Amino acid sequence: MLAKRILQASGKIVADSGTGAAVMNRAFKAHVGVYRTTHGRIGHRFPGMPPFLLLEHVGAKTRVLRTTPLGYVRDGGNIILVASNGGGPKNPGWFYNLRAHPGVRIWIGADERRVVAHVAAPGERERLWPKVLEVTDVFPDYQ
């Protein structure tokens, strides 16, 4: 439950912009720096949260290269990302970036790979959503 409250609060802070968003953006940058420096030994796992990866993506409008730490769930060899934005009413910016530029790089721990992102079709989403809920109780209200 604590992890769910933290995720909802951080998503709301980022979505609302202003000073809180600036602080959260610094925290995300610190997370990325520590994750990279330690090859994921620190920053990959937090108690009560799904594991984290680093997503390197290109801005849809700016074409600026960005790196975002995100919780993920495995589906065999595939990776599931949930564009929840902390339960906010809008998708997170990285979602639009992946739609515009689906070729991305991810790091899971020290493992780096290139992948092509896509939005799950309704039937695929129906199959994947229970897998997400098996891993974490953070997302049940977000579907």
PDB file of C-alpha atoms in Angstrom:
ATOM      1  CA  MET A   1       0.000   0.000   0.000  1.00  0.00           C
ATOM      2  CA  LEU A   2       2.827   2.425   0.794  1.00  0.00           C
ATOM      3  CA  ALA A   3       4.318   1.877  -2.661  1.00  0.00           C
ATOM      4  CA  LYS A   4       0.944   2.596  -4.240  1.00  0.00           C
ATOM      5  CA  ARG A   5       0.609   5.866  -2.297  1.00  0.00           C
ATOM      6  CA  ILE A   6       4.146   6.923  -3.243  1.00  0.00           C
ATOM      7  CA  LEU A   7       3.536   6.200  -6.931  1.00  0.00           C
ATOM      8  CA  GLN A   8       0.224   8.059  -6.942  1.00  0.00           C
ATOM      9  CA  ALA A   9       1.733  11.057  -5.150  1.00  0.00           C
ATOM     10  CA  SER A  10       4.780  11.225  -7.427  1.00  0.00           C
ATOM     11  CA  GLY A  11       2.607  10.936 -10.541  1.00  0.00           C
ATOM     12  CA  LYS A  12       0.327  13.714  -9.310  1.00  0.00           C
ATOM     13  CA  ILE A  13       3.304  15.942  -8.454  1.00  0.00           C
ATOM     14  CA  VAL A  14       4.859  15.484 -11.900  1.00  0.00           C
ATOM     15  CA  ALA A  15       1.526  15.957 -13.687  1.00  0.00           C
ATOM     16  CA  ASP A  16       0.834  19.169 -11.741  1.00  0.00           C
ATOM     17  CA  SER A  17       4.156  20.785 -12.782  1.00  0.00           C
ATOM     18  CA  GLY A  18       5.650  23.560 -10.650  1.00  0.00           C
ATOM     19  CA  THR A  19       8.156  23.164  -7.809  1.00  0.00           C
ATOM     20  CA  GLY A  20       7.057  19.639  -6.897  1.00  0.00           C
ATOM     21  CA  ALA A  21       7.603  18.457 -10.458  1.00  0.00           C
ATOM     22  CA  ALA A  22      11.090  20.006 -10.496  1.00  0.00           C
ATOM     23  CA  VAL A  23      11.981  18.129  -7.300  1.00  0.00           C
ATOM     24  CA  MET A  24      10.622  14.851  -8.690  1.00  0.00           C
ATOM     25  CA  ASN A  25      12.534  15.358 -11.948  1.00  0.00           C
ATOM     26  CA  ARG A  26      15.751  15.781  -9.938  1.00  0.00           C
ATOM     27  CA  ALA A  27      14.921  12.608  -8.011  1.00  0.00           C
ATOM     28  CA  PHE A  28      14.368  10.725 -11.295  1.00  0.00           C
ATOM     29  CA  LYS A  29      17.717  12.011 -12.635  1.00  0.00           C
ATOM     30  CA  ALA A  30      19.430  10.877  -9.438  1.00  0.00           C
ATOM     31  CA  HIS A  31      17.766   7.463  -9.783  1.00  0.00           C
ATOM     32  CA  VAL A  32      19.068   7.173 -13.358  1.00  0.00           C
ATOM     33  CA  GLY A  33      22.587   8.200 -12.289  1.00  0.00           C
ATOM     34  CA  VAL A  34      22.773   5.720  -9.418  1.00  0.00           C
ATOM     35  CA  TYR A  35      21.235   2.933 -11.535  1.00  0.00           C
ATOM     36  CA  ARG A  36      23.791   3.470 -14.316  1.00  0.00           C
ATOM     37  CA  THR A  37      26.762   3.850 -11.972  1.00  0.00           C
ATOM     38  CA  THR A  38      25.941   0.631 -10.114  1.00  0.00           C
ATOM     39  CA  HIS A  39      24.713  -1.263 -13.214  1.00  0.00           C
ATOM     40  CA  GLY A  40      21.327  -1.617 -11.565  1.00  0.00           C
ATOM     41  CA  ARG A  41      22.589  -3.081  -8.284  1.00  0.00           C
ATOM     42  CA  ILE A  42      21.041   0.011  -6.669  1.00  0.00           C
ATOM     43  CA  GLY A  43      17.790   1.329  -8.137  1.00  0.00           C
ATOM     44  CA  HIS A  44      16.529  -1.875  -9.755  1.00  0.00           C
ATOM     45  CA  ARG A  45      14.468  -2.988  -6.767  1.00  0.00           C
ATOM     46  CA  PHE A  46      12.576  -1.122  -4.037  1.00  0.00           C
ATOM     47  CA  PRO A  47      10.474  -2.851  -1.366  1.00  0.00           C
ATOM     48  CA  GLY A  48       6.824  -3.173  -2.375  1.00  0.00           C
ATOM     49  CA  MET A  49       7.437  -1.958  -5.929  1.00  0.00           C
ATOM     50  CA  PRO A  50       7.849  -3.755  -9.243  1.00  0.00           C
ATOM     51  CA  PRO A  51      11.451  -3.893 -10.482  1.00  0.00           C
ATOM     52  CA  PHE A  52      12.755  -0.849 -12.354  1.00  0.00           C
ATOM     53  CA  LEU A  53      14.415  -0.512 -15.727  1.00  0.00           C
ATOM     54  CA  LEU A  54      15.878   2.480 -17.516  1.00  0.00           C
ATOM     55  CA  LEU A  55      14.112   3.496 -20.717  1.00  0.00           C
ATOM     56  CA  GLU A  56      16.103   5.592 -23.199  1.00  0.00           C
ATOM     57  CA  HIS A  57      13.746   7.292 -25.644  1.00  0.00           C
ATOM     58  CA  VAL A  58      13.574  10.266 -27.996  1.00  0.00           C
ATOM     59  CA  GLY A  59      11.209  13.190 -27.387  1.00  0.00           C
ATOM     60  CA  ALA A  60       8.233  13.192 -29.752  1.00  0.00           C
ATOM     61  CA  LYS A  61       8.437  16.941 -30.376  1.00  0.00           C
ATOM     62  CA  THR A  62      11.920  17.884 -29.187  1.00  0.00           C
ATOM     63  CA  ARG A  63      13.843  14.865 -30.463  1.00  0.00           C
ATOM     64  CA  VAL A  64      15.888  15.151 -27.248  1.00  0.00           C
ATOM     65  CA  LEU A  65      17.268  11.862 -25.913  1.00  0.00           C
ATOM     66  CA  ARG A  66      15.767  11.114 -22.489  1.00  0.00           C
ATOM     67  CA  THR A  67      16.184   8.380 -19.889  1.00  0.00           C
ATOM     68  CA  THR A  68      13.304   7.480 -17.581  1.00  0.00           C
ATOM     69  CA  PRO A  69      13.261   4.957 -14.712  1.00  0.00           C
ATOM     70  CA  LEU A  70      10.101   2.844 -14.944  1.00  0.00           C
ATOM     71  CA  GLY A  71       8.617  -0.127 -13.182  1.00  0.00           C
ATOM     72  CA  TYR A  72       8.160  -3.131 -15.452  1.00  0.00           C
ATOM     73  CA  VAL A  73       6.718  -6.631 -15.605  1.00  0.00           C
ATOM     74  CA  ARG A  74       8.058  -9.524 -17.658  1.00  0.00           C
ATOM     75  CA  ASP A  75       5.971 -11.533 -20.102  1.00  0.00           C
ATOM     76  CA  GLY A  76       8.356 -14.244 -21.251  1.00  0.00           C
ATOM     77  CA  GLY A  77      11.000 -12.374 -23.256  1.00  0.00           C
ATOM     78  CA  ASN A  78       8.846  -9.252 -23.502  1.00  0.00           C
ATOM     79  CA  ILE A  79       8.687  -6.303 -21.128  1.00  0.00           C
ATOM     80  CA  ILE A  80       5.414  -4.683 -20.053  1.00  0.00           C
ATOM     81  CA  LEU A  81       5.372  -0.984 -19.163  1.00  0.00           C
ATOM     82  CA  VAL A  82       2.239   0.602 -17.723  1.00  0.00           C
ATOM     83  CA  ALA A  83       1.708   4.225 -18.767  1.00  0.00           C
ATOM     84  CA  SER A  84      -0.175   5.096 -15.581  1.00  0.00           C
ATOM     85  CA  ASN A  85       1.309   8.509 -14.771  1.00  0.00           C
ATOM     86  CA  GLY A  86       0.611   7.802 -11.111  1.00  0.00           C
ATOM     87  CA  GLY A  87      -3.068   7.288 -11.854  1.00  0.00           C
ATOM     88  CA  GLY A  88      -3.381  10.742 -13.419  1.00  0.00           C
ATOM     89  CA  PRO A  89      -5.865  11.569 -16.174  1.00  0.00           C
ATOM     90  CA  LYS A  90      -3.188  11.934 -18.896  1.00  0.00           C
ATOM     91  CA  ASN A  91      -0.582   9.521 -20.191  1.00  0.00           C
ATOM     92  CA  PRO A  92       3.020  10.270 -19.191  1.00  0.00           C
ATOM     93  CA  GLY A  93       5.256  12.067 -21.686  1.00  0.00           C
ATOM     94  CA  TRP A  94       7.333   8.961 -22.368  1.00  0.00           C
ATOM     95  CA  PHE A  95       4.188   7.228 -23.707  1.00  0.00           C
ATOM     96  CA  TYR A  96       3.854   9.811 -26.502  1.00  0.00           C
ATOM     97  CA  ASN A  97       7.591   9.612 -27.156  1.00  0.00           C
ATOM     98  CA  LEU A  98       7.375   5.840 -27.674  1.00  0.00           C
ATOM     99  CA  ARG A  99       4.404   6.213 -30.006  1.00  0.00           C
ATOM    100  CA  ALA A 100       6.376   8.703 -32.120  1.00  0.00           C
ATOM    101  CA  HIS A 101       9.716   6.864 -31.897  1.00  0.00           C
ATOM    102  CA  PRO A 102       9.142   3.221 -30.897  1.00  0.00           C
ATOM    103  CA  GLY A 103      12.773   2.099 -31.272  1.00  0.00           C
ATOM    104  CA  VAL A 104      14.240   2.440 -27.765  1.00  0.00           C
ATOM    105  CA  ARG A 105      16.967   1.097 -25.496  1.00  0.00           C
ATOM    106  CA  ILE A 106      16.321  -0.395 -22.089  1.00  0.00           C
ATOM    107  CA  TRP A 107      18.600  -1.397 -19.252  1.00  0.00           C
ATOM    108  CA  ILE A 108      17.560  -4.055 -16.801  1.00  0.00           C
ATOM    109  CA  GLY A 109      20.372  -4.136 -14.302  1.00  0.00           C
ATOM    110  CA  ALA A 110      23.563  -4.272 -16.370  1.00  0.00           C
ATOM    111  CA  ASP A 111      21.749  -5.832 -19.361  1.00  0.00           C
ATOM    112  CA  GLU A 112      21.193  -3.362 -22.209  1.00  0.00           C
ATOM    113  CA  ARG A 113      19.053  -4.107 -25.235  1.00  0.00           C
ATOM    114  CA  ARG A 114      17.255  -2.407 -28.084  1.00  0.00           C
ATOM    115  CA  VAL A 115      13.537  -3.031 -28.372  1.00  0.00           C
ATOM    116  CA  VAL A 116      10.605  -1.773 -30.404  1.00  0.00           C
ATOM    117  CA  ALA A 117       7.682  -0.575 -28.299  1.00  0.00           C
ATOM    118  CA  HIS A 118       4.025  -0.891 -29.195  1.00  0.00           C
ATOM    119  CA  VAL A 119       0.725  -0.183 -27.489  1.00  0.00           C
ATOM    120  CA  ALA A 120      -0.994  -3.406 -26.534  1.00  0.00           C
ATOM    121  CA  ALA A 121      -4.079  -4.190 -28.601  1.00  0.00           C
ATOM    122  CA  PRO A 122      -7.279  -4.774 -26.584  1.00  0.00           C
ATOM    123  CA  GLY A 123      -6.950  -8.585 -26.648  1.00  0.00           C
ATOM    124  CA  GLU A 124      -3.263  -8.395 -25.723  1.00  0.00           C
ATOM    125  CA  ARG A 125      -4.024  -5.936 -22.912  1.00  0.00           C
ATOM    126  CA  GLU A 126      -6.690  -8.302 -21.568  1.00  0.00           C
ATOM    127  CA  ARG A 127      -4.086 -11.095 -21.426  1.00  0.00           C
ATOM    128  CA  LEU A 128      -1.277  -8.931 -19.972  1.00  0.00           C
ATOM    129  CA  TRP A 129      -3.171  -6.992 -17.299  1.00  0.00           C
ATOM    130  CA  PRO A 130      -3.484  -9.975 -14.881  1.00  0.00           C
ATOM    131  CA  LYS A 131       0.302 -10.485 -15.191  1.00  0.00           C
ATOM    132  CA  VAL A 132       0.844  -6.889 -14.103  1.00  0.00           C
ATOM    133  CA  LEU A 133      -1.461  -7.347 -11.111  1.00  0.00           C
ATOM    134  CA  GLU A 134       0.395 -10.541 -10.077  1.00  0.00           C
ATOM    135  CA  VAL A 135       3.610  -8.549  -9.672  1.00  0.00           C
ATOM    136  CA  THR A 136       2.317  -5.446  -7.920  1.00  0.00           C
ATOM    137  CA  ASP A 137      -0.739  -4.010  -6.210  1.00  0.00           C
ATOM    138  CA  VAL A 138       0.189  -0.526  -7.452  1.00  0.00           C
ATOM    139  CA  PHE A 139      -1.940  -0.586 -10.624  1.00  0.00           C
ATOM    140  CA  PRO A 140      -5.364  -2.207  -9.976  1.00  0.00           C
ATOM    141  CA  ASP A 141      -7.281   1.082 -10.103  1.00  0.00           C
ATOM    142  CA  TYR A 142      -5.537   2.351 -13.255  1.00  0.00           C
ATOM    143  CA  GLN A 143      -7.016   0.254 -16.048  1.00  0.00           C
TER     144      GLN A 143
END
